[in-house]
CSV table of C-alpha atoms in Angstrom, one decimal:
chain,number,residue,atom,x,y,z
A,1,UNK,CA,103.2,-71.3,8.3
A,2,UNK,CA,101.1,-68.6,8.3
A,3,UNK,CA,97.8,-70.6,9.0
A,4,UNK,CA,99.4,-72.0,11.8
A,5,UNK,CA,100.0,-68.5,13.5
A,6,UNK,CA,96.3,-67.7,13.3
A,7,UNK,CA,95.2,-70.8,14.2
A,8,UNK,CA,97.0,-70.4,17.1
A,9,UNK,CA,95.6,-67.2,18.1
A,10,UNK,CA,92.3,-68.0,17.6
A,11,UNK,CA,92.7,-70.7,20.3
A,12,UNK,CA,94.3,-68.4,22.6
A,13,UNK,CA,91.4,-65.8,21.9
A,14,UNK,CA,88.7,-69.0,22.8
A,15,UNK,CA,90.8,-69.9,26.1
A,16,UNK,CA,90.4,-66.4,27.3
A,17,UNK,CA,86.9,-65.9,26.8
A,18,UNK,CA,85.6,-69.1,28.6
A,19,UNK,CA,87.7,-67.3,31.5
A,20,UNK,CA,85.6,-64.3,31.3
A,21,UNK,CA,82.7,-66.1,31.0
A,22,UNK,CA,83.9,-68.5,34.2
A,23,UNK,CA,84.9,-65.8,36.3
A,24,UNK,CA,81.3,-64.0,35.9
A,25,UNK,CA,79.5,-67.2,36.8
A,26,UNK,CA,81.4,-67.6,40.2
A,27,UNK,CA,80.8,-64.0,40.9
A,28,UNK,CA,76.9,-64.5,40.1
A,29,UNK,CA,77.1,-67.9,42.3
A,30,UNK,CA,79.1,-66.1,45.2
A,31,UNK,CA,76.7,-63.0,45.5
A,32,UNK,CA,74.1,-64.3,47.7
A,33,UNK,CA,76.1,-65.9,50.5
A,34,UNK,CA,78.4,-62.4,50.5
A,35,UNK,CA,75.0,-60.7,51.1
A,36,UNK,CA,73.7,-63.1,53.8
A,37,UNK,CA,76.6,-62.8,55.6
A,38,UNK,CA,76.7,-58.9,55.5
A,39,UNK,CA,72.6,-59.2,56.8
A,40,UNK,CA,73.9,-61.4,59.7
A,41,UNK,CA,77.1,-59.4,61.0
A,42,UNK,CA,74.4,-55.9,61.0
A,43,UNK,CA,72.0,-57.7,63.1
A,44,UNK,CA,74.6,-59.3,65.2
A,45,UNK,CA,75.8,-55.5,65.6
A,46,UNK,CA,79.4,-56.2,64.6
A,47,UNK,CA,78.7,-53.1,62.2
A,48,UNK,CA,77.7,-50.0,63.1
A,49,UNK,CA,76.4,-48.2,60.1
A,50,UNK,CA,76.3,-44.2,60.4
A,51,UNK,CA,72.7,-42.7,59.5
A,52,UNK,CA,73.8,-39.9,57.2
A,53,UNK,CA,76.1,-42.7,55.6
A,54,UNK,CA,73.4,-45.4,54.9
A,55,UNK,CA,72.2,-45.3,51.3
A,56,UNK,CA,68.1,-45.4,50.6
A,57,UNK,CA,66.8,-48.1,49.8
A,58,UNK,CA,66.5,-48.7,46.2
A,59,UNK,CA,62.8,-50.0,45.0
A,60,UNK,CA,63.2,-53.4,42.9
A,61,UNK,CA,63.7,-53.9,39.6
A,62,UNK,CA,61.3,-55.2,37.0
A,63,UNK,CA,62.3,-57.0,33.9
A,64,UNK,CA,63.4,-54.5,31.9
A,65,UNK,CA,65.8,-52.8,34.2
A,66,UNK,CA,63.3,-50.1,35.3
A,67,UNK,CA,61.5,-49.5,38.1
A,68,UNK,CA,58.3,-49.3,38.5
A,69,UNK,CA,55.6,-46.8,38.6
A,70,UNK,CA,57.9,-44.0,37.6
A,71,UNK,CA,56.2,-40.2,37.4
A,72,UNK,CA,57.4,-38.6,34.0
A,73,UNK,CA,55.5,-36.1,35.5
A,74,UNK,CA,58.0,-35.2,38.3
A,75,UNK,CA,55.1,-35.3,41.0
A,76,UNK,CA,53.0,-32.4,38.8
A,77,UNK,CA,49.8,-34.6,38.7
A,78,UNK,CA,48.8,-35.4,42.1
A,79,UNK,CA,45.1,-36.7,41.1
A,80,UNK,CA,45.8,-38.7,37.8
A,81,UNK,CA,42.8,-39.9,35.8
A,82,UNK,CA,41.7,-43.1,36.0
A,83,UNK,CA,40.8,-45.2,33.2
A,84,UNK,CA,37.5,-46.1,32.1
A,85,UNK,CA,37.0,-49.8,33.2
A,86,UNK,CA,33.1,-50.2,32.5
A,87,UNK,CA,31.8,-51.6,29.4
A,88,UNK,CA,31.2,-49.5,26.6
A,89,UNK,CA,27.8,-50.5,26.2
A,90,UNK,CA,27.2,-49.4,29.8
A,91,UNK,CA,28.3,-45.9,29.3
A,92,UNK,CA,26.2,-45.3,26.1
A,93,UNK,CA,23.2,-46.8,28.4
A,94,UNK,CA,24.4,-44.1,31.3
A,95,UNK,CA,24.5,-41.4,28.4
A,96,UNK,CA,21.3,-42.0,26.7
A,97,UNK,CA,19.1,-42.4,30.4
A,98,UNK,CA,21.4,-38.7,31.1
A,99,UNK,CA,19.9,-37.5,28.0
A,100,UNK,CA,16.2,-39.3,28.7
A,101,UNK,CA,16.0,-37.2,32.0
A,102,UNK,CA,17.2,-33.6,31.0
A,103,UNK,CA,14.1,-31.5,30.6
A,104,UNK,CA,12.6,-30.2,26.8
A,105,UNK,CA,12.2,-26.7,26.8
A,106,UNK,CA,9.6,-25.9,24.1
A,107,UNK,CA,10.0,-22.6,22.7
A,108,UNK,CA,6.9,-22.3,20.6
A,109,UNK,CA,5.2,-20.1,23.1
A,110,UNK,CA,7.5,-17.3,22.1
A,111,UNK,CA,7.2,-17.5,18.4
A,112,UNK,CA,3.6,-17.0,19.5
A,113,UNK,CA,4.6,-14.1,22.0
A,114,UNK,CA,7.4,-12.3,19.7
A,115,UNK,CA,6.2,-13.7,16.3
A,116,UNK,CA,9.0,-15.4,13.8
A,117,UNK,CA,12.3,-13.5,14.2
A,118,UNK,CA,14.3,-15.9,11.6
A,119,UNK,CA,14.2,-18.0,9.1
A,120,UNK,CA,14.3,-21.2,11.4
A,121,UNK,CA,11.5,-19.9,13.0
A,122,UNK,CA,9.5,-19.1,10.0
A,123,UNK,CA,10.5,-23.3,8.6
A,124,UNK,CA,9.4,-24.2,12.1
A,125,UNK,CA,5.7,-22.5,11.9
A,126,UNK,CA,5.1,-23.5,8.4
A,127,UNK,CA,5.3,-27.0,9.0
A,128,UNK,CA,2.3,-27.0,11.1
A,129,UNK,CA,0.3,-24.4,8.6
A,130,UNK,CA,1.3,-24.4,5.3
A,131,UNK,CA,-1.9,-23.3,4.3
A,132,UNK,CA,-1.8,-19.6,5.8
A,133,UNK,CA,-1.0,-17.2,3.2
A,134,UNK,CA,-0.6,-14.9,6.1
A,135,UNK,CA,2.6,-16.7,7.1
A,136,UNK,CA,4.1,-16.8,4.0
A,137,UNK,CA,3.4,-13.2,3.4
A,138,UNK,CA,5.3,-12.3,6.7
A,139,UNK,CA,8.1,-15.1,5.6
A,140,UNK,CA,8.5,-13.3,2.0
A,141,UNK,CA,8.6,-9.5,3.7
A,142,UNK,CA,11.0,-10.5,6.4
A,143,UNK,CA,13.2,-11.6,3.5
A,144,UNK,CA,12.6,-7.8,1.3
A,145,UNK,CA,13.6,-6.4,5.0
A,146,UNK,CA,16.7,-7.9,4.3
A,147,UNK,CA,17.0,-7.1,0.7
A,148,UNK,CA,16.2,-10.5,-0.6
A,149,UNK,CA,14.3,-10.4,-3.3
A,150,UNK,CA,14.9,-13.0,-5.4
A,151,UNK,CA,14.7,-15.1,-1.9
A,152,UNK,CA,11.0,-14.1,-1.6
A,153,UNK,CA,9.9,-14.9,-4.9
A,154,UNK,CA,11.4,-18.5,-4.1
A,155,UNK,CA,9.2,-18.5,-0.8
A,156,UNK,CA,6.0,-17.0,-3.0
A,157,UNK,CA,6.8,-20.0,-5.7
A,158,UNK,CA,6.9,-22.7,-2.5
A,159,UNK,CA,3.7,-21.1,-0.9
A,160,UNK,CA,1.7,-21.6,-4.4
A,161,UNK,CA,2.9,-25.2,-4.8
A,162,UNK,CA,2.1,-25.5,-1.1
A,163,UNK,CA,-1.3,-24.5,-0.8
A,164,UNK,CA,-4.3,-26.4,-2.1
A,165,UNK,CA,-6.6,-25.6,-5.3
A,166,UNK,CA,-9.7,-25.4,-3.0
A,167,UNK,CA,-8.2,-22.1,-1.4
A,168,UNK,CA,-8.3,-19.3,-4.0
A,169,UNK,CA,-8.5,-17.1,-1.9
A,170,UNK,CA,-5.3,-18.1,0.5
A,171,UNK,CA,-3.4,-18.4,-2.9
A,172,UNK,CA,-5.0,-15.2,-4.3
A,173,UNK,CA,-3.5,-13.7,-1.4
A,174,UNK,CA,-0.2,-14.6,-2.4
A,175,UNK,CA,-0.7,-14.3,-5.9
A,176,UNK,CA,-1.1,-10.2,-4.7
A,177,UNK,CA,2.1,-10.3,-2.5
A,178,UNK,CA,3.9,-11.7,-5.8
A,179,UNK,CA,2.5,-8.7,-7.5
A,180,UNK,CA,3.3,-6.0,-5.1
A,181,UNK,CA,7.1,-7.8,-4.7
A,182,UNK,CA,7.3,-6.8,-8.5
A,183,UNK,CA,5.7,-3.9,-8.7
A,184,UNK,CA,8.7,-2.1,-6.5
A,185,UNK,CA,11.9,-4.3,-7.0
A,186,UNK,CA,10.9,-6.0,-10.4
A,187,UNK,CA,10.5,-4.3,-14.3
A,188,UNK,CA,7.8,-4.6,-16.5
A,189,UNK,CA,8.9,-7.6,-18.0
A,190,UNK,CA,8.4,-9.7,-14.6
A,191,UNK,CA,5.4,-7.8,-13.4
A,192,UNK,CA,3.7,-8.4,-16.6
A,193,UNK,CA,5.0,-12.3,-16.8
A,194,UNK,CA,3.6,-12.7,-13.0
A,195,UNK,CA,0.4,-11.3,-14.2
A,196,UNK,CA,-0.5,-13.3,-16.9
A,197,UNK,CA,0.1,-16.0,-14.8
A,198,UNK,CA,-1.9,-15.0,-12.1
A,199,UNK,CA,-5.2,-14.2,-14.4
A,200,UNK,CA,-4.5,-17.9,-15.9
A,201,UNK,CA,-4.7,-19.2,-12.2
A,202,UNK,CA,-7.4,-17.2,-10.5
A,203,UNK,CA,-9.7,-14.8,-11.2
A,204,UNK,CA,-9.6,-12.5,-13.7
A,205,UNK,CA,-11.4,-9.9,-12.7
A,206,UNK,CA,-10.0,-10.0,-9.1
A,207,UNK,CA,-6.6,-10.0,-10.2
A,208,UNK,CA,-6.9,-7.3,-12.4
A,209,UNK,CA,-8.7,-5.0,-9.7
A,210,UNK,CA,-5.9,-5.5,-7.1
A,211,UNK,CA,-3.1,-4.8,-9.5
A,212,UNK,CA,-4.9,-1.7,-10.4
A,213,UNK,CA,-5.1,-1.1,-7.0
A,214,UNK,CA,-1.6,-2.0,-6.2
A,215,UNK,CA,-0.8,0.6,-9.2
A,216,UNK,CA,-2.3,3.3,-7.4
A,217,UNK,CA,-0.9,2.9,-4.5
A,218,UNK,CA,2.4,3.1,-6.2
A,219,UNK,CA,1.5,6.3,-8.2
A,220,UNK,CA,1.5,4.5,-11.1
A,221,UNK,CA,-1.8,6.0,-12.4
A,222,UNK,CA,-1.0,5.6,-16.5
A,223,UNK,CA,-0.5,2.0,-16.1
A,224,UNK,CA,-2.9,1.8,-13.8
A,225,UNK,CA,-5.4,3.6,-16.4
A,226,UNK,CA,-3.8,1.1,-19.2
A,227,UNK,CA,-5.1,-2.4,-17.0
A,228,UNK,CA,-8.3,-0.9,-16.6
A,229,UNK,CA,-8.9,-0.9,-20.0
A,230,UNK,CA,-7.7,-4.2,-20.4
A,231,UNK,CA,-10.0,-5.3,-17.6
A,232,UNK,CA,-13.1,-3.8,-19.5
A,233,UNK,CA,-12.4,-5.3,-22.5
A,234,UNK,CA,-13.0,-8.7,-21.0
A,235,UNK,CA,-15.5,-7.8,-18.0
A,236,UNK,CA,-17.3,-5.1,-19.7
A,237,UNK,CA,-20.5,-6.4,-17.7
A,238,UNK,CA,-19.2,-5.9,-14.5
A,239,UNK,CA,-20.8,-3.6,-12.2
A,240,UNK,CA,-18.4,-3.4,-9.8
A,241,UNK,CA,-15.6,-2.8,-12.7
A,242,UNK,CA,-17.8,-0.1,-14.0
A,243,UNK,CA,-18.4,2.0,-11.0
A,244,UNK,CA,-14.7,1.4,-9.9
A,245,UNK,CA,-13.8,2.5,-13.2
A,246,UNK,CA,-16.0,6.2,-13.1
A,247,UNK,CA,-14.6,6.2,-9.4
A,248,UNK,CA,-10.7,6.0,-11.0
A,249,UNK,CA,-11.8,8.7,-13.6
A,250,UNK,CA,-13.7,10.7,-11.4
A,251,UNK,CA,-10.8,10.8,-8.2
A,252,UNK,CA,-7.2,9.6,-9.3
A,253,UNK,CA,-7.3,11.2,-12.8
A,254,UNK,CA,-8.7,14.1,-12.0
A,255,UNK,CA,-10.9,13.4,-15.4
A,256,UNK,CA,-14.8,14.3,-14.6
A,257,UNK,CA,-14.8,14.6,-18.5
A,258,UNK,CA,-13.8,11.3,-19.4
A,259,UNK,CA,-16.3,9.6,-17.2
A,260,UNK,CA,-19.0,11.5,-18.3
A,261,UNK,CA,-18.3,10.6,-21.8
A,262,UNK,CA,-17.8,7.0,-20.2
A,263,UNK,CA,-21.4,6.6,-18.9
A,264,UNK,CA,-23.7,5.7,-21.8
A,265,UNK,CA,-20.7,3.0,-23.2
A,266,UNK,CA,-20.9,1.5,-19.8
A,267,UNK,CA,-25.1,1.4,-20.2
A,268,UNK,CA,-24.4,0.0,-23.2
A,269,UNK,CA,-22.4,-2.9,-21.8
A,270,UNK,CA,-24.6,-3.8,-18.7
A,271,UNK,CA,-27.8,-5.4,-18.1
A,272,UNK,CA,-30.8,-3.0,-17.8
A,273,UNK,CA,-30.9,-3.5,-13.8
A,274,UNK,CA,-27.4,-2.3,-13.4
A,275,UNK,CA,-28.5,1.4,-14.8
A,276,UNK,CA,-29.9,2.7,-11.6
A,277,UNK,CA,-26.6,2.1,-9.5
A,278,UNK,CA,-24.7,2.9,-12.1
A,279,UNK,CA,-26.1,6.7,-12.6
A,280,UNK,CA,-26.6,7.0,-8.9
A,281,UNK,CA,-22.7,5.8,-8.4
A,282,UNK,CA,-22.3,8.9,-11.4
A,283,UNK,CA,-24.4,11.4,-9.6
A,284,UNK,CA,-22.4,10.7,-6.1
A,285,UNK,CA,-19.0,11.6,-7.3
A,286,UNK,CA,-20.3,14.6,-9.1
A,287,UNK,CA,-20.7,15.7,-5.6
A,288,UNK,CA,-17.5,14.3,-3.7
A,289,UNK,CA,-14.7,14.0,-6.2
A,290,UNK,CA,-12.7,17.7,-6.6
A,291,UNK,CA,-13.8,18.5,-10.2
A,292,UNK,CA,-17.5,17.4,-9.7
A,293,UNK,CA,-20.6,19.6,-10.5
A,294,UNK,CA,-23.3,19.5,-7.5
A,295,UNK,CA,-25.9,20.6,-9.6
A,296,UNK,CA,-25.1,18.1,-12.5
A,297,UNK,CA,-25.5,16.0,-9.2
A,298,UNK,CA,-28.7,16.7,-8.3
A,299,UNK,CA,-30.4,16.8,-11.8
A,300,UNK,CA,-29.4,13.2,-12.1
A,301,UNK,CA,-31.2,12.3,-8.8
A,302,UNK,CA,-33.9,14.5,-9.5
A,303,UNK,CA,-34.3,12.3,-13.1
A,304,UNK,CA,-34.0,8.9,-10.9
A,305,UNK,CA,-36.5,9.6,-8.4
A,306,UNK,CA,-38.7,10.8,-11.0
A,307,UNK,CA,-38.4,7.5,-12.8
A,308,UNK,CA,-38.6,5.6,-9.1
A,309,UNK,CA,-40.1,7.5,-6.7
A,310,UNK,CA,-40.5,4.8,-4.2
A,311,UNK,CA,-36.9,4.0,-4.0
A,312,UNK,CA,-36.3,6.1,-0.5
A,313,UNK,CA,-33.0,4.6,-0.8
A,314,UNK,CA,-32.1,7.0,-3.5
A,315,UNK,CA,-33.5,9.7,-1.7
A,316,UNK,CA,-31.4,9.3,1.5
A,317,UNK,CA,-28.0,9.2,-0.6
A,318,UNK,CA,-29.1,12.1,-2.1
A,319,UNK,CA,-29.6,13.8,1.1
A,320,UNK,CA,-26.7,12.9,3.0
A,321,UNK,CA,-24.5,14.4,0.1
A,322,UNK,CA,-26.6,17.9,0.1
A,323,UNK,CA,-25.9,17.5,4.3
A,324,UNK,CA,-21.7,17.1,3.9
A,325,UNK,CA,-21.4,18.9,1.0
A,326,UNK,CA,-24.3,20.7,0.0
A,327,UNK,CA,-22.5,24.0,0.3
A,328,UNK,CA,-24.1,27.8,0.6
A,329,UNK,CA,-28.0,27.3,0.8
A,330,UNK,CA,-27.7,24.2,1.4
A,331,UNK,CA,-30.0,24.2,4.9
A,332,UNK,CA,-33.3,25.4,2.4
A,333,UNK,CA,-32.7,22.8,0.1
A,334,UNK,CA,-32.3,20.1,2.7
A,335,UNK,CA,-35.7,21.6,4.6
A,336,UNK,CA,-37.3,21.3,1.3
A,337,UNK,CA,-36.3,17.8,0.1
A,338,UNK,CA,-37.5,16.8,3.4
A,339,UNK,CA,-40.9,18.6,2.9
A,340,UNK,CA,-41.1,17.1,-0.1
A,341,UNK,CA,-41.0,13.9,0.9
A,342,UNK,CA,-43.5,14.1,3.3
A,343,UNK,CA,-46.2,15.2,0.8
A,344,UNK,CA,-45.8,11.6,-0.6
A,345,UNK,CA,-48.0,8.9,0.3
A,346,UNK,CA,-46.1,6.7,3.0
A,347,UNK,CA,-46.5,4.2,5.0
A,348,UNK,CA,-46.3,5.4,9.1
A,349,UNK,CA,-43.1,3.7,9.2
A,350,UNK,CA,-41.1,5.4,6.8
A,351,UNK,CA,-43.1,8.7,7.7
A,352,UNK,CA,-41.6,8.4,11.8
A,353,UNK,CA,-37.8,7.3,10.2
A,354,UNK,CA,-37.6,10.6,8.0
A,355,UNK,CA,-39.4,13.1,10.4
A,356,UNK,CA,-36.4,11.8,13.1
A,357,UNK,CA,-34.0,12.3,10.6
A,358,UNK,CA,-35.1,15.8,10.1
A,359,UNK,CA,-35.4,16.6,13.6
A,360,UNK,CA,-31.7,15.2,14.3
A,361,UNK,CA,-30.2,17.2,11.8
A,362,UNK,CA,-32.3,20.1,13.1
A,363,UNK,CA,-31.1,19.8,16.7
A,364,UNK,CA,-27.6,20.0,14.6
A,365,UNK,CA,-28.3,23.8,12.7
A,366,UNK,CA,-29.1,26.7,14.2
A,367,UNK,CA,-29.0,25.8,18.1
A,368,UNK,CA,-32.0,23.8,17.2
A,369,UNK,CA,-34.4,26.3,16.3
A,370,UNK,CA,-36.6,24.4,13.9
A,371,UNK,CA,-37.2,21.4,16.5
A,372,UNK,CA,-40.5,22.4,17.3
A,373,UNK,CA,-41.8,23.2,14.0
A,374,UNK,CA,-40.8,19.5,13.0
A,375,UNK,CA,-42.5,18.2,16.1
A,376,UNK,CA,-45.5,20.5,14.9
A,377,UNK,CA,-45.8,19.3,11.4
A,378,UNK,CA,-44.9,15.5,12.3
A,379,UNK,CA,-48.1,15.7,14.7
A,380,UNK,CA,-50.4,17.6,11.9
A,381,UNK,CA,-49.4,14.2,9.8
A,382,UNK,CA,-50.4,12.0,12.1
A,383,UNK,CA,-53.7,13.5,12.6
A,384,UNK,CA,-54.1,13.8,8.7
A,385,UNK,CA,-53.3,10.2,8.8
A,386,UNK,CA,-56.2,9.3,11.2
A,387,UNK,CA,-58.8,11.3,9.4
A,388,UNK,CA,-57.9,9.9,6.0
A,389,UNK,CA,-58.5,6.1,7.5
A,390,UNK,CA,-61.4,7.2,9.4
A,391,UNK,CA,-62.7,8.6,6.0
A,392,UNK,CA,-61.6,4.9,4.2
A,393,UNK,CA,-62.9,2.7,6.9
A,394,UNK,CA,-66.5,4.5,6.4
A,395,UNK,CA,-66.4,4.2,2.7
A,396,UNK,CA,-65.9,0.6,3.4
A,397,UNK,CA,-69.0,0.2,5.8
């Protein structure tokens, strides 16, 4: 019984439906004549539609419902962008000929002009000379300027892999950069470790005379005094070593003692040529270092021209000390060493050379008092001269 009821219902529900759906078809069907005919009476001008009562007209709808453009922007954008229709190859083709014609400013003119001002700039320059040690001495500084140490021992490390074997002296150069960089922000753990290094590398004896120098320069005269003997125990034959040795003793040290009792070991070490420079180096600083003795001085020259009395050389060295620092009576001894001279047997040359050197110091002393007498005695040796050829040539005949 129940089944029935609701079967029932169901058919009535059906019924009404298709009704529904019937209805909204005629509607649908009749819509199109309804608006035809409205179209016909208005231009027939059976209605009169007022002007403030007439609605806009409505733009058409596209599928969807919506109509079409619509400005989410309520009118905000008046110039929209338009999208990119060309090719993308096209535009990377436009891009790259853009790029192709914008002028290259080259900039190295003003590294030349205003030097390296940063490390870019310093990469940049050694690129194209990696074999200045010049450049990489400015590179490591400009990194101490900026308390960088340990940043310019890396630069000194990639300059000495950098430059070549055949340039000792480029990498010399850097080898004494390395030095001084230790010497005031290393110990002397890492200045002795660069060292060795260095001497295994270059030069001994050059390395060792510019740390010694370096040493001075930093008032570090007891290590400075300590390398020097280290450098004489393996160049003991060194001039040059020698002399700069008596000059340490003699100046920085303040020691005229030491190199006095210094002299006849360093004899002793060098060849028999070497003694002659090396006593005359000895006798010079007896006259210009501040604990010297003048007249130690001038009995060592005295003992060296006696030995080679030809060797003006000597003689001039020995005169241009007693001239600068000669000291009271110094304008008789200097009239008689030039007097002195002149008694020797010499050649017209050297005889013109030292009577203009005694009448430029003259014209010097005095207001120039003794000019004439020089004049006067350098024309009595000329006729002396003349009469001892004279007397020769009629020997000979």
């Amino acid at each position: 019984m129940d089944e029935t009821v609701d079967n029932e219902a169901d058919s009535s529900e059906v019924e009404a439906l298709k009704e529904v759906l019937a209805a909204s078809d005629y509607d649908r069907s009749d819509k199109e004549p309804i608006s035809e005919m409205g179209a016909n009476d208005a231009n027939d001008g059976s209605v009169d539609i007022p002007d403030h009562d007439r609605q806009p007209d409505k733009p058409p709808l596209e599928e969807g419902g919506l109509s079409a453009p619509w400005d989410w922007t309520g009118g905000l954008l008046t110039n929209p962008p338009q999208p990119n229709t060309e090719p993308s190859h096209l535009e990377s083709a436009k891009k790259k000929r853009r790029r192709r014609n914008s002028p290259y400013v080259d900039h190295t003119a003003d590294l030349d002009a205003h030097g390296p001002q940063s490390v870019n700039d310093f990469e940049r320059l050694l690129l194209t000379q990696p074999h200045n040690s010049a450049l990489w001495l400015r590179y490591m500084a400009f990194q101490l300027e900026v308390s960088e140490p340990d940043l310019a021992r890396e630069i000194a490390e990639r300059a000495l892999l950098a430059i070549p074997i055949r340039e000792q002296d480029e990498k010399l150069n850097i080898w004494t950069g390395l030095l001084n960089l230790e010497t005031i922000h290393g110990n002397s753990d890492t200045l002795d470790a660069v060292f060795t290094r260095a001497c295994q590398y270059t030069d001994s004896e050059e390395i060792h005379g510019r740390l010694i120098s370096i040493l001075i320069q930093s008032q570090q005269a007891e290590k400075a005094h300590e390398v020097f003997k280290q450098a004489l125990r393996k160049h003991a034959q060194s001039l040059a070593l020698q002399e700069n040795y008596l000059n340490f003793l003699f100046t920085t040290l303040v020691s005229p003692q030491l190199a006095r009792e210094h002299l006849p070991r360093a004899m002793q070490s060098l060849p028999p040529y070497a003694h002659l420079n090396l006593t005359s180096k000895a006798a010079q600083l007896e006259f210009t270092s501040p604990q010297g003795d003048p007249e130690r001085g001038r009995t060592v020259f005295e003992s060296l021209l006696a030995t080679w009395p030809r060797r003006l050389d000597i003689w001039n060295v020995w005169l241009d000390l007693e001239i600068q620092h000669g000291g009271e009576g110094g304008e008789g001894r200097i009239r008689s060493m030039f007097e002195g001279t002149l008694k020797k047997k010499l050649r017209h040359r050297k005889a013109k050379w030292i009577f203009k050197k005694w009448v430029e110091w003259e014209e010097g002393v005095e207001g120039g008092k003794g000019v004439e007498r020089v004049k006067g005695l350098a024309e009595k040796w000329v006729k002396k001269e003349k009469q001892r050829e004279g007397q020769a040539n009629g020997e000979a005949g």
